[in-house]
Amino acid sequence: MGVNGSPAPPAASAAAEGSALDVHTHAMPLPLLEWLAGRGLADLGGVADGVVRLDPRVSGVGPRAPLPLARSQYDVDVRLCEMDELGVDRHAVSLPPFLFASTADDERFARDVVARGNDELTTYVADAPDRLLGLGSVALGWPGAADEARRALDELGLAGIAIGSRGGGRDLDDPVNDELWALLAERRTFVFLHPSGVPDPHRQADFWLPQLVGYPMETALAVARLVFGRVLERHPLTLCLAHGGGCLPALRGRLDMGWERKEVARTTTVRPSEFTDRLYYDTAVFSTTLLRRLVEDVGADHVLLGTDHPFELGDRTPLDTVTALGLDRAGTRAILWDTAAALLGLAVRR
């Protein structure tokens, strides 16, 4: 009950039940970073100060760029305390995009980094199996990505797959990725798409623009290629987009208009919005107005709690974010737990 015996807000009620599942969280296991350092691919001298530096072949960002390394990225006990403080029961954990080796130009290198990352992520989440789920990575743009997905799901027991927005110099609709999409669609695997690069980086060198502007733009580009490249028509992926889909929701009408008026864009049998409406979107948009509009557009059952924890640009009050929408109990539960739990193979709580 709330103040003076009034009913508790919907999200507060769900939080009291311990039913919040965050699908957008990250970890950088220390053994993985140490393995990279042993190969001259990481500088761990700043770990105590919350910083790590990675070779550009791994990170896809500039040399010596300081990357934030919160302690909970590698210390499970700290993560669990943070989850308790936020009222979040479960985390679906993926490696951040600068551990995807998405810009590497060597297939063996990319596959080795990704495979080792999956091994260490598996160990990390195994320290709290009742609270943490792992989303494995794949070396996009290279043959054999489907094999690593099978290994992550079948041998390592990870709950889903996290992908970047490109890899190996190729976009997501490149035919080299077809075997991967076929596998993930057939298995109805939960797939989390996080941007792993930005368009025209030279124009985004200042003001933290790659994260503030570049990532949302990159997501829209990547998904547009999945739509117009007929990937989503041929392979009905269970795909969730980071950052509320970035710029994509605002482009739905324009994509449909292009499909209607430009023959070169009429590549699918139905308009693009029919595909984008089937996707899932996390809540990390940082505006109640925009999040409410997203819920209106695609439905509460296609919006999942996602915070980008523990990065500094993450949502620090996730339950309040959902409460502010003013949804009924069913809509609130869908966002906080029910839909993500069903997609990830957890029990839907009644």
C-alpha positions as MATLAB code, in Angstrom:
seq = 'MGVNGSPAPPAASAAAEGSALDVHTHAMPLPLLEWLAGRGLADLGGVADGVVRLDPRVSGVGPRAPLPLARSQYDVDVRLCEMDELGVDRHAVSLPPFLFASTADDERFARDVVARGNDELTTYVADAPDRLLGLGSVALGWPGAADEARRALDELGLAGIAIGSRGGGRDLDDPVNDELWALLAERRTFVFLHPSGVPDPHRQADFWLPQLVGYPMETALAVARLVFGRVLERHPLTLCLAHGGGCLPALRGRLDMGWERKEVARTTTVRPSEFTDRLYYDTAVFSTTLLRRLVEDVGADHVLLGTDHPFELGDRTPLDTVTALGLDRAGTRAILWDTAAALLGLAVRR';
ca = [
       0.000    0.000    0.000;
       1.050    3.566   -0.571;
       0.809    6.572    1.713;
      -2.311    6.637    3.940;
      -3.318    3.183    2.757;
      -3.650    4.096   -0.916;
      -2.687    1.453   -3.503;
       1.006    1.265   -4.310;
       2.063    2.512   -7.767;
       2.182   -0.316  -10.340;
       5.973   -0.451  -10.669;
       6.436   -0.246   -6.896;
       4.070   -3.191   -6.494;
       5.984   -5.219   -9.068;
       9.268   -4.273   -7.399;
       7.959   -5.532   -4.088;
       7.348   -8.866   -5.774;
      10.990   -8.946   -6.911;
       9.889   -9.015  -10.529;
      12.181   -6.760  -12.534;
      14.399   -8.153  -15.305;
      16.886   -5.817  -16.977;
      17.855   -6.995  -20.483;
      20.497   -4.315  -21.144;
      23.434   -4.681  -18.770;
      27.121   -5.227  -19.358;
      30.118   -6.991  -17.847;
      33.835   -7.063  -18.599;
      35.160  -10.066  -16.668;
      38.640   -9.439  -15.349;
      40.011  -12.793  -16.621;
      39.033  -11.727  -20.138;
      40.832   -8.403  -19.754;
      43.869  -10.184  -18.318;
      43.868  -12.598  -21.269;
      43.824   -9.617  -23.632;
      46.586   -7.897  -21.663;
      48.732  -11.019  -21.916;
      48.537  -10.660  -25.688;
      49.354   -6.971  -25.672;
      45.746   -6.046  -26.452;
      44.807   -4.327  -23.180;
      46.324   -1.946  -20.654;
      45.026   -2.669  -17.160;
      47.059    0.008  -15.410;
      43.947    2.074  -14.733;
      41.670   -0.672  -13.381;
      41.892    0.617   -9.826;
      40.699    4.008  -11.111;
      37.854    2.492  -13.124;
      39.495    2.664  -16.552;
      40.694    0.124  -19.101;
      42.378    0.717  -22.459;
      41.959   -1.749  -25.312;
      43.692   -2.240  -28.626;
      41.573   -0.728  -31.451;
      41.408   -4.171  -33.100;
      39.348   -5.260  -30.109;
      37.485   -2.095  -29.187;
      36.865   -0.412  -32.524;
      37.688    2.941  -30.906;
      40.828    5.042  -30.949;
      44.129    3.838  -29.503;
      44.627    4.501  -25.792;
      41.005    5.627  -25.422;
      40.025    5.298  -21.742;
      36.998    3.042  -21.404;
      34.969    3.106  -18.164;
      35.307    0.007  -16.017;
      32.958    0.058  -13.029;
      33.841   -2.518  -10.397;
      30.564   -4.375  -10.943;
      31.694   -5.109  -14.493;
      33.975   -7.748  -13.015;
      32.882   -8.143   -9.364;
      29.635  -10.092   -9.114;
      29.088   -9.274   -5.427;
      29.196   -5.554   -6.169;
      26.741   -6.049   -9.051;
      24.298   -7.901   -6.829;
      24.392   -5.102   -4.255;
      23.718   -2.560   -6.990;
      20.828   -4.643   -8.302;
      19.318   -4.798   -4.821;
      19.608   -1.025   -4.457;
      17.795   -0.545   -7.771;
      15.102   -3.129   -6.999;
      16.086   -5.298   -9.974;
      15.818   -9.046   -9.542;
      17.605  -10.335  -12.656;
      20.181   -9.065  -15.150;
      20.659  -10.320  -18.681;
      24.364   -9.577  -19.087;
      26.269   -9.038  -22.321;
      29.766   -7.872  -23.120;
      29.900   -4.204  -24.176;
      30.383   -3.538  -27.899;
      34.057   -2.665  -27.521;
      34.712   -6.322  -26.748;
      33.035   -7.533  -29.985;
      36.138   -7.038  -32.190;
      33.639   -5.800  -34.752;
      36.148   -3.760  -36.747;
      38.880   -6.410  -36.806;
      40.025   -7.333  -40.306;
      41.261  -10.790  -39.346;
      38.717  -13.593  -39.018;
      40.733  -15.755  -36.639;
      41.451  -12.791  -34.390;
      37.785  -11.784  -34.153;
      36.619  -15.336  -33.522;
      39.235  -15.920  -30.800;
      38.352  -12.720  -28.934;
      34.629  -13.457  -29.103;
      35.030  -17.095  -28.041;
      37.174  -16.176  -25.055;
      34.659  -13.481  -24.144;
      31.851  -16.042  -24.135;
      33.866  -18.397  -21.952;
      34.576  -15.727  -19.359;
      31.043  -14.309  -19.419;
      29.746  -17.811  -18.713;
      31.965  -18.040  -15.634;
      30.909  -14.568  -14.510;
      27.146  -15.228  -14.584;
      27.637  -18.683  -13.047;
      28.648  -16.962   -9.804;
      25.008  -15.922   -9.333;
      22.876  -18.237  -11.477;
      19.653  -17.215   -9.759;
      20.248  -13.536  -10.571;
      22.306  -13.386  -13.777;
      21.767  -14.599  -17.349;
      24.413  -14.405  -20.048;
      23.978  -13.251  -23.651;
      26.792  -14.619  -25.797;
      28.536  -12.785  -28.627;
      29.389  -13.801  -32.185;
      31.917  -12.591  -34.755;
      29.511  -10.922  -37.176;
      30.552  -10.630  -40.789;
      32.662  -13.800  -40.777;
      31.794  -17.393  -41.667;
      31.276  -19.507  -38.588;
      29.267  -16.989  -36.538;
      26.454  -19.538  -36.348;
      28.879  -22.133  -34.959;
      29.849  -19.821  -32.096;
      26.182  -19.076  -31.429;
      25.500  -22.822  -31.171;
      28.441  -23.235  -28.798;
      27.280  -20.334  -26.635;
      23.726  -21.639  -26.418;
      24.284  -25.402  -26.309;
      27.670  -25.914  -24.640;
      27.963  -22.821  -22.473;
      24.271  -22.615  -21.640;
      23.925  -18.888  -22.282;
      20.384  -17.546  -22.498;
      20.601  -15.594  -25.735;
      22.869  -13.774  -28.154;
      24.024  -10.149  -28.244;
      25.052   -8.726  -31.598;
      26.587   -5.503  -32.807;
      25.413   -3.394  -35.724;
      28.086   -4.618  -38.162;
      31.228   -6.705  -38.265;
      34.100   -7.747  -40.474;
      33.542   -4.693  -42.650;
      30.066   -5.964  -43.543;
      26.533   -4.839  -42.715;
      23.984   -7.079  -41.035;
      22.197   -7.912  -44.290;
      25.363   -9.277  -45.910;
      24.776  -12.897  -47.019;
      27.694  -14.059  -44.866;
      25.383  -13.700  -41.860;
      22.483  -15.710  -43.298;
      23.364  -18.947  -41.519;
      23.396  -17.108  -38.208;
      20.008  -15.491  -38.792;
      18.502  -18.820  -39.859;
      19.751  -20.509  -36.677;
      18.568  -17.771  -34.323;
      15.163  -17.516  -35.993;
      14.625  -21.270  -36.001;
      15.423  -21.497  -32.301;
      13.526  -18.314  -31.424;
      16.631  -17.179  -29.599;
      16.481  -13.857  -27.778;
      18.793  -11.523  -29.719;
      19.903   -8.184  -28.287;
      21.213   -5.645  -30.803;
      23.604   -3.045  -29.422;
      25.303   -0.561  -31.785;
      28.975   -1.396  -32.235;
      30.014    1.617  -34.249;
      28.827    5.049  -35.363;
      28.234    6.655  -38.753;
      30.805    9.248  -39.883;
      32.891    9.230  -36.677;
      34.954   12.251  -37.746;
      31.942   14.508  -37.204;
      31.432   13.048  -33.728;
      34.853   13.569  -32.238;
      33.610   16.031  -29.609;
      31.064   16.301  -26.809;
      30.691   12.519  -26.268;
      28.644   12.493  -29.498;
      29.359    8.860  -30.461;
      27.297    7.684  -27.491;
      24.803   10.548  -27.442;
      24.038   10.715  -31.172;
      26.068    8.128  -33.077;
      24.720    5.031  -31.351;
      21.033    5.922  -31.935;
      21.777    6.698  -35.588;
      23.713    3.463  -36.018;
      20.849    1.369  -34.671;
      18.421    2.933  -37.155;
      20.802    2.248  -40.039;
      21.434   -1.347  -38.986;
      17.741   -2.188  -38.612;
      16.823   -0.411  -41.842;
      19.265   -2.704  -43.621;
      17.727   -5.729  -41.895;
      14.328   -4.598  -43.168;
      15.125   -3.526  -46.730;
      17.705   -6.298  -47.097;
      14.819   -8.729  -46.393;
      16.570  -10.345  -43.424;
      13.564   -9.842  -41.151;
      11.199  -11.085  -43.867;
      13.191  -14.276  -44.416;
      14.177  -14.791  -40.767;
      11.644  -13.706  -38.102;
      14.176  -12.895  -35.412;
      13.269  -12.330  -31.766;
      15.186   -9.071  -31.790;
      15.412   -6.447  -29.043;
      16.991   -3.062  -29.771;
      19.115   -1.148  -27.286;
      18.366    2.467  -26.370;
      14.716    2.170  -27.317;
      15.673    1.490  -30.917;
      17.643    4.721  -31.169;
      16.341    6.892  -34.017;
      14.327    4.067  -35.562;
      10.928    4.745  -33.953;
      10.949    8.309  -35.294;
      11.671    7.042  -38.823;
       8.852    4.514  -39.133;
       6.666    6.815  -41.210;
       9.522    7.861  -43.474;
      10.569    4.275  -44.126;
       6.990    3.383  -45.044;
       6.759    6.411  -47.339;
       9.946    5.358  -49.147;
       8.620    1.821  -49.514;
       5.404    3.170  -51.053;
       6.960    5.687  -53.464;
      10.405    4.399  -54.440;
      10.648    1.169  -56.365;
      14.224    0.578  -55.178;
      12.952    0.593  -51.581;
      10.025   -1.796  -52.175;
      12.030   -4.897  -51.422;
       9.566   -6.554  -49.056;
       5.997   -7.771  -49.433;
       4.772   -5.583  -46.547;
       5.733   -2.103  -45.434;
       8.730   -1.640  -43.095;
       6.659   -0.688  -40.050;
       5.127   -4.162  -40.021;
       8.599   -5.522  -39.325;
       9.669   -2.858  -36.850;
       6.417   -3.320  -34.906;
       7.350   -6.968  -34.331;
      10.658   -6.050  -32.695;
      11.310   -5.408  -29.022;
      12.740   -2.205  -27.569;
      14.394   -1.465  -24.247;
      13.399    1.455  -22.011;
      16.721    3.352  -22.096;
      15.447    6.499  -23.835;
      15.630    8.891  -20.838;
      12.378   10.684  -21.613;
       8.990    9.708  -20.243;
       7.298   11.351  -23.239;
       9.345    9.372  -25.757;
       8.997    6.119  -23.834;
       5.245    6.554  -23.517;
       5.031    7.137  -27.274;
       7.076    3.999  -27.905;
       4.664    2.003  -25.742;
       1.739    3.503  -27.677;
       3.347    2.582  -30.997;
       4.418   -1.016  -30.351;
       2.588   -1.990  -27.144;
       3.826   -2.559  -23.612;
       4.443   -6.212  -24.463;
       7.175   -5.142  -26.916;
       9.025   -2.859  -24.491;
      11.499   -4.401  -22.050;
      13.289   -2.936  -19.065;
      16.831   -1.980  -20.111;
      19.233    0.342  -18.299;
      22.775    0.038  -19.775;
      23.986   -0.774  -16.257;
      26.607    0.006  -14.981;
      27.762    2.635  -17.479;
      27.562    6.302  -16.573;
      24.956    6.930  -19.288;
      22.672    4.256  -17.870;
      19.240    4.612  -16.258;
      19.812    4.963  -12.510;
      16.124    4.820  -11.498;
      14.635    2.076  -13.694;
      11.550    1.354  -11.614;
      10.684    5.046  -11.508;
      11.099    5.135  -15.283;
       8.350    2.560  -15.678;
       6.155    3.947  -12.896;
       6.124    7.352  -14.597;
       4.329    5.855  -17.602;
       1.165    5.410  -15.538;
       0.312    2.045  -17.070;
      -2.042   -0.514  -15.594;
      -0.698   -3.509  -13.710;
      -0.556   -5.752  -16.789;
       1.381   -3.202  -18.827;
       3.811   -2.520  -16.005;
       4.440   -6.212  -15.418;
       4.958   -6.763  -19.151;
       7.759   -4.188  -19.228;
       9.380   -5.069  -15.917;
       9.280   -8.843  -16.144;
       6.734  -10.882  -18.066;
       7.751  -10.381  -21.705;
      11.501  -10.618  -21.152;
      11.063  -13.605  -18.843;
       9.070  -15.453  -21.494;
      11.602  -14.630  -24.230;
      14.536  -15.744  -22.063;
      12.911  -18.925  -20.826;
      12.146  -17.826  -17.264;
       8.873  -18.300  -15.441;
       6.246  -15.619  -15.882;
       5.225  -14.733  -12.336;
       1.569  -14.537  -11.411;
];
